[in-house]
CSV table of C-alpha atoms in Angstrom, one decimal:
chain,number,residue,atom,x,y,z
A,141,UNK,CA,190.1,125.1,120.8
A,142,UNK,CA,189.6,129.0,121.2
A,143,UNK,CA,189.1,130.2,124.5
A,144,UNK,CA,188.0,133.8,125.0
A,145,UNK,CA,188.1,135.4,128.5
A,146,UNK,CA,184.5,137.4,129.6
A,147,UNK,CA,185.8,138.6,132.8
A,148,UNK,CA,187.1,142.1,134.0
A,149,UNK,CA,190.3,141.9,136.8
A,150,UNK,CA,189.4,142.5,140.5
A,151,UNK,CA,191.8,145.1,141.8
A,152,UNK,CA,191.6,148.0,143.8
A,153,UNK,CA,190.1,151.2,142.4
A,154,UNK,CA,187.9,149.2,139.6
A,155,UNK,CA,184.3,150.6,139.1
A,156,UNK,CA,181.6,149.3,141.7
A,157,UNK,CA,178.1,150.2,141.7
A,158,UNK,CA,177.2,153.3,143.4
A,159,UNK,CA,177.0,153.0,147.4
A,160,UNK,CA,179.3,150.0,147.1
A,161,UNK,CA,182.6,149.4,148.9
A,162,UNK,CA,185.7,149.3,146.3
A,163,UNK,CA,187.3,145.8,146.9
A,164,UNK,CA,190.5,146.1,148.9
A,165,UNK,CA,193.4,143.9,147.7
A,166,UNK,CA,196.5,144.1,150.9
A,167,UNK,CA,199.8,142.3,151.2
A,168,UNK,CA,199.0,140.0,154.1
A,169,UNK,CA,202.4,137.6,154.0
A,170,UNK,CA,205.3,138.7,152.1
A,171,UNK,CA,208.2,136.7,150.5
A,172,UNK,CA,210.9,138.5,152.6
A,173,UNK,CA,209.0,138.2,155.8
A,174,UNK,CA,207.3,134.5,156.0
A,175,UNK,CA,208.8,133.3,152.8
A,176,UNK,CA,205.4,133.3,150.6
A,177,UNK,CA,203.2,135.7,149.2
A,178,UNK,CA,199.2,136.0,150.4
A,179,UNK,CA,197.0,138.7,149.6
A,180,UNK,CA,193.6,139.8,151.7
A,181,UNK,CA,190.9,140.2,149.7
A,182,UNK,CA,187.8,141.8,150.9
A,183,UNK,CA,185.2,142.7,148.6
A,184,UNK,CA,180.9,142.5,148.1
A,185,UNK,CA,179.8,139.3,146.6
A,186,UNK,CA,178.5,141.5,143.7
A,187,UNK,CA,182.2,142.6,142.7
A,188,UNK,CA,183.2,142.7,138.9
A,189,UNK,CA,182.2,140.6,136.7
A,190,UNK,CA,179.6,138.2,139.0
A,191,UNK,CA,176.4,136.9,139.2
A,192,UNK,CA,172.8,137.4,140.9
A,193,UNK,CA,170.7,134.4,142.1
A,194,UNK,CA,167.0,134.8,143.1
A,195,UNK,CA,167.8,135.2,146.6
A,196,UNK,CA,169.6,138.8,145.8
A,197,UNK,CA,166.4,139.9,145.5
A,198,UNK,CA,163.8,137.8,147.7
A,199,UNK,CA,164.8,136.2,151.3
A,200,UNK,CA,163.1,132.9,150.8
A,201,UNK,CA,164.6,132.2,147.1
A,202,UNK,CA,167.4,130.3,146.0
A,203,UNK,CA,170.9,131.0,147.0
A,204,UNK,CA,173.7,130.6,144.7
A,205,UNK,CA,174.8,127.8,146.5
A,206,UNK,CA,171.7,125.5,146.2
A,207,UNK,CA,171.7,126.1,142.3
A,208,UNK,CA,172.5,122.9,140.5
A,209,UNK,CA,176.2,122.9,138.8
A,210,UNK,CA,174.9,122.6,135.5
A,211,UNK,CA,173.2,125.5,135.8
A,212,UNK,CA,176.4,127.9,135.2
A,213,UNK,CA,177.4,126.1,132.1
A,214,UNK,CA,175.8,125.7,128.6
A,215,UNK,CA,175.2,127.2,124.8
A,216,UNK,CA,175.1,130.8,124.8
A,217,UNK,CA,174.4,133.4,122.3
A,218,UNK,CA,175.2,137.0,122.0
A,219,UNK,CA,172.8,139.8,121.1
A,220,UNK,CA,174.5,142.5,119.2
A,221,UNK,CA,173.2,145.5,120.6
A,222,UNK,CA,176.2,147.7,119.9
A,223,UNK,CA,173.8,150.1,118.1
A,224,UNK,CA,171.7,151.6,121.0
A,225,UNK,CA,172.6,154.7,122.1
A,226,UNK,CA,172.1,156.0,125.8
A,227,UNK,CA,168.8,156.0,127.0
A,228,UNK,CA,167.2,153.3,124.2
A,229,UNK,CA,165.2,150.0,125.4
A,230,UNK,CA,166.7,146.5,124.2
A,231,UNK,CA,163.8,145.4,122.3
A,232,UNK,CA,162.9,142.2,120.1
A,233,UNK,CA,164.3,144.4,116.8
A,234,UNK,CA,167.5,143.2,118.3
A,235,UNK,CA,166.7,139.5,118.7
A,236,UNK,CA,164.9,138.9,115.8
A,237,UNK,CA,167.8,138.4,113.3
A,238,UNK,CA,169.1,135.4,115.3
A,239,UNK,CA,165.7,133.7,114.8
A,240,UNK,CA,165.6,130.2,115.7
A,241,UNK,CA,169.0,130.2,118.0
A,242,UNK,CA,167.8,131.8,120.6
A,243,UNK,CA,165.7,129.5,121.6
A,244,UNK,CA,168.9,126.7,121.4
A,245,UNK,CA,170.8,128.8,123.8
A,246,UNK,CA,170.7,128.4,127.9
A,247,UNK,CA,172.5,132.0,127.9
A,248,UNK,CA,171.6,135.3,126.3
A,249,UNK,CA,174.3,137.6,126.4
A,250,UNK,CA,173.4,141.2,125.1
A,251,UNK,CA,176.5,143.1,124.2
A,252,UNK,CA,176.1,147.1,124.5
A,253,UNK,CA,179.5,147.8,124.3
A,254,UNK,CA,179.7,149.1,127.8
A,255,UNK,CA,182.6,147.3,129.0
A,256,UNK,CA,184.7,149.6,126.4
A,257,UNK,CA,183.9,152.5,129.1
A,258,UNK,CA,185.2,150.3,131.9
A,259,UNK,CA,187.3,152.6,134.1
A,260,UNK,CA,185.5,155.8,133.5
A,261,UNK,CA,182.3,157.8,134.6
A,262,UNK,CA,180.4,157.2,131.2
A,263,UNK,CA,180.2,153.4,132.4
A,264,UNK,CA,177.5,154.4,134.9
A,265,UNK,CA,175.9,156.1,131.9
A,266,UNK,CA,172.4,155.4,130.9
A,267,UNK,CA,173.0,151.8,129.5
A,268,UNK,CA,170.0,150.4,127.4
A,269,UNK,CA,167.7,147.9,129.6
A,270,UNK,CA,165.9,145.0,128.2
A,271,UNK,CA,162.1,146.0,127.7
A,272,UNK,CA,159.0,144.3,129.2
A,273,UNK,CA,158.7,142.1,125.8
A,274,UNK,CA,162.4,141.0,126.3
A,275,UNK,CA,162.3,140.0,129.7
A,276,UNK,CA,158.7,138.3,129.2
A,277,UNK,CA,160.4,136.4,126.1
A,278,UNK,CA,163.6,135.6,128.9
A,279,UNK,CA,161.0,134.5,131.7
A,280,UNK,CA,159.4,132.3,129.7
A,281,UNK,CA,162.3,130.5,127.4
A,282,UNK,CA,163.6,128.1,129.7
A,283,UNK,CA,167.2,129.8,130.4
A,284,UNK,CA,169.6,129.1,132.9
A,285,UNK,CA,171.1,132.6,132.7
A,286,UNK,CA,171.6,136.2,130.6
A,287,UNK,CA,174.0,138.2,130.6
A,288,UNK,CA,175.4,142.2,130.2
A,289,UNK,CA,178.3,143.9,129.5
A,290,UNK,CA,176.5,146.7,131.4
A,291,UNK,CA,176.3,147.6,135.3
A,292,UNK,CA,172.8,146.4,136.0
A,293,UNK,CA,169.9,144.6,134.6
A,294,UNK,CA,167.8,147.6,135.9
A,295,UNK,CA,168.8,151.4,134.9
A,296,UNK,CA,171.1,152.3,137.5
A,297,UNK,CA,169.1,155.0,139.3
A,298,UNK,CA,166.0,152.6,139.5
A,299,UNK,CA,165.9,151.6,143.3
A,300,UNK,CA,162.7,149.5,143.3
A,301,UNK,CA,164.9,147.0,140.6
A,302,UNK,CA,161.6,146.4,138.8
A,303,UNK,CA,162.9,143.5,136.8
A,304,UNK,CA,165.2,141.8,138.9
A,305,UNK,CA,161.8,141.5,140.9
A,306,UNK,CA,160.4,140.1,138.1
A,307,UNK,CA,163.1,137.8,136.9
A,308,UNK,CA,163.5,136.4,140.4
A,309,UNK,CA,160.1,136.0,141.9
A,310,UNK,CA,159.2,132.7,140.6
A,311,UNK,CA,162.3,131.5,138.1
A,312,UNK,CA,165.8,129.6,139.2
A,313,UNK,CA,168.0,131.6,136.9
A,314,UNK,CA,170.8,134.0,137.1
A,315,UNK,CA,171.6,137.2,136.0
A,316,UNK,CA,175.3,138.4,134.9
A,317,UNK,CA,176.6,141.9,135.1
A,318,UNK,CA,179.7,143.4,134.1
A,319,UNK,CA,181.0,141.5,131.1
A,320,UNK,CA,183.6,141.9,128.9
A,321,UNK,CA,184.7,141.8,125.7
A,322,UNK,CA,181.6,139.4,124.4
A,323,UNK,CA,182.3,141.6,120.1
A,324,UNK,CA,184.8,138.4,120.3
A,325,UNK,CA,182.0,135.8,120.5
A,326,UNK,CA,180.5,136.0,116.9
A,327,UNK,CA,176.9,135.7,116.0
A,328,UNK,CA,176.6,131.5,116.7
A,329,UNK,CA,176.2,129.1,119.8
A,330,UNK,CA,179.0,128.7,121.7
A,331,UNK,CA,180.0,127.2,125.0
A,332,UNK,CA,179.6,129.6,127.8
A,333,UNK,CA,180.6,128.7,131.6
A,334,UNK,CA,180.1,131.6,134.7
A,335,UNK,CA,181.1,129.7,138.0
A,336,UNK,CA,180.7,131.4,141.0
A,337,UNK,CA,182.5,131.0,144.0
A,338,UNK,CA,180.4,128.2,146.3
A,339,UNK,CA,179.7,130.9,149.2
A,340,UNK,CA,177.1,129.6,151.9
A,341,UNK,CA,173.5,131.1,151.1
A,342,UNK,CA,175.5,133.0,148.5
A,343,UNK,CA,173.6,136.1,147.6
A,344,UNK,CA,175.9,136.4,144.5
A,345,UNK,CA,179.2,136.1,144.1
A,346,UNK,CA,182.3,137.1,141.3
A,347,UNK,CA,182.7,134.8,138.6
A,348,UNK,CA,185.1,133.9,135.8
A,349,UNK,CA,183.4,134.1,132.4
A,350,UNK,CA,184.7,132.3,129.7
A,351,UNK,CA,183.3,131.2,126.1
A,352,UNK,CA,185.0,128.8,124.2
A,353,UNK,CA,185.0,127.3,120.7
A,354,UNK,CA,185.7,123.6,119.3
């Protein structure tokens, strides 16, 4: 079996969105002092590589929490869209040459390439969004999640976050930010799981991203 790790490392100074506290990693037992080692680890549920549920969005909508199990595990596919430069829309041209399979996946996974700027400023760059034909084809295909190796599902200076208002209004699905390294998962179904940590009324919450192949 071939497992391939999605997930960036939490750790102090790591990129955050704008406005967003850095996570902050301390030494709270030591091995010389009580014999063990314990860190404290305060950070936003949206840290890293996580997920969003409905309710990041809309008060009355699902937490993370009340989200079935299954629904952070499954076939996923990922969308090569490597060739977009700053600025350009994800658009069906780059779904089309998968034809049938995306329809066989519970995840779409749309790989820009971003996470090879992880670290600097050009990761808050203008990263490609998905367009309104995209996310209608995503509203209406049945998935339990999609993915980015990209800060946001909106651009990042959009404050009204115009589709994760759409996404979330009505549909019990997630939405994955800050991937990694998704070049390594070929152009075929694979197995795909994103658990998040089981946080009460969990508004989102890190995650540990793996695909794997039998």
């Amino acid at each position: 079996m071939k497992v391939i790790d999605l997930t960036h490392t939490i750790k102090n100074g790591m990129p955050v969105f704008p406005g967003t506290k850095e996570p902050r990693l301390s030494v709270s037992n030591t091995y010389e002092i009580d014999g063990f080692k314990e860190t404290l680890l305060e950070m936003s549920t949206h840290t890293g590589t996580h997920m969003d549920p409905p309710a990041h969005l809309y008060g009355h909508r699902t937490t993370l929490d009340k989200l079935p199990i299954d629904q952070f595990i499954g076939k996923a596919l990922v969308i090569d869209c490597r060739d977009l430069k700053e600025g350009d829309s994800i658009t069906m041209e780059q779904l089309v040459p998968y034809g049938d399979k995306i329809y066989g996946a519970d995840f779409l996974l749309f790989n820009l390439g971003w996470d090879k700027r992880w670290g600097t400023e050009e990761y808050f760059a203008d990263y490609p969004c998905v367009d309104d034909q995209v996310l209608k084809l995503i509203m209406s295909g049945g998935y339990k999640g999609i993915g980015f190796d990209v800060i946001g599902l909106d651009p990042i200076d959009d404050t009204a976050l115009i589709r994760h208002k759409k996404l979330f209004k009505e549909l019990d699905i997630v939405n994955i930010e800050n991937l990694a390294n998704l070049e390594q998962c070929g152009e075929e179904l694979f197995w795909f799981s994103c658990f998040p940590l089981k946080i009460q009324e969990g508004d989102g919450s890190p995650i540990r991203a793996v695909g794997w192949f039998e």
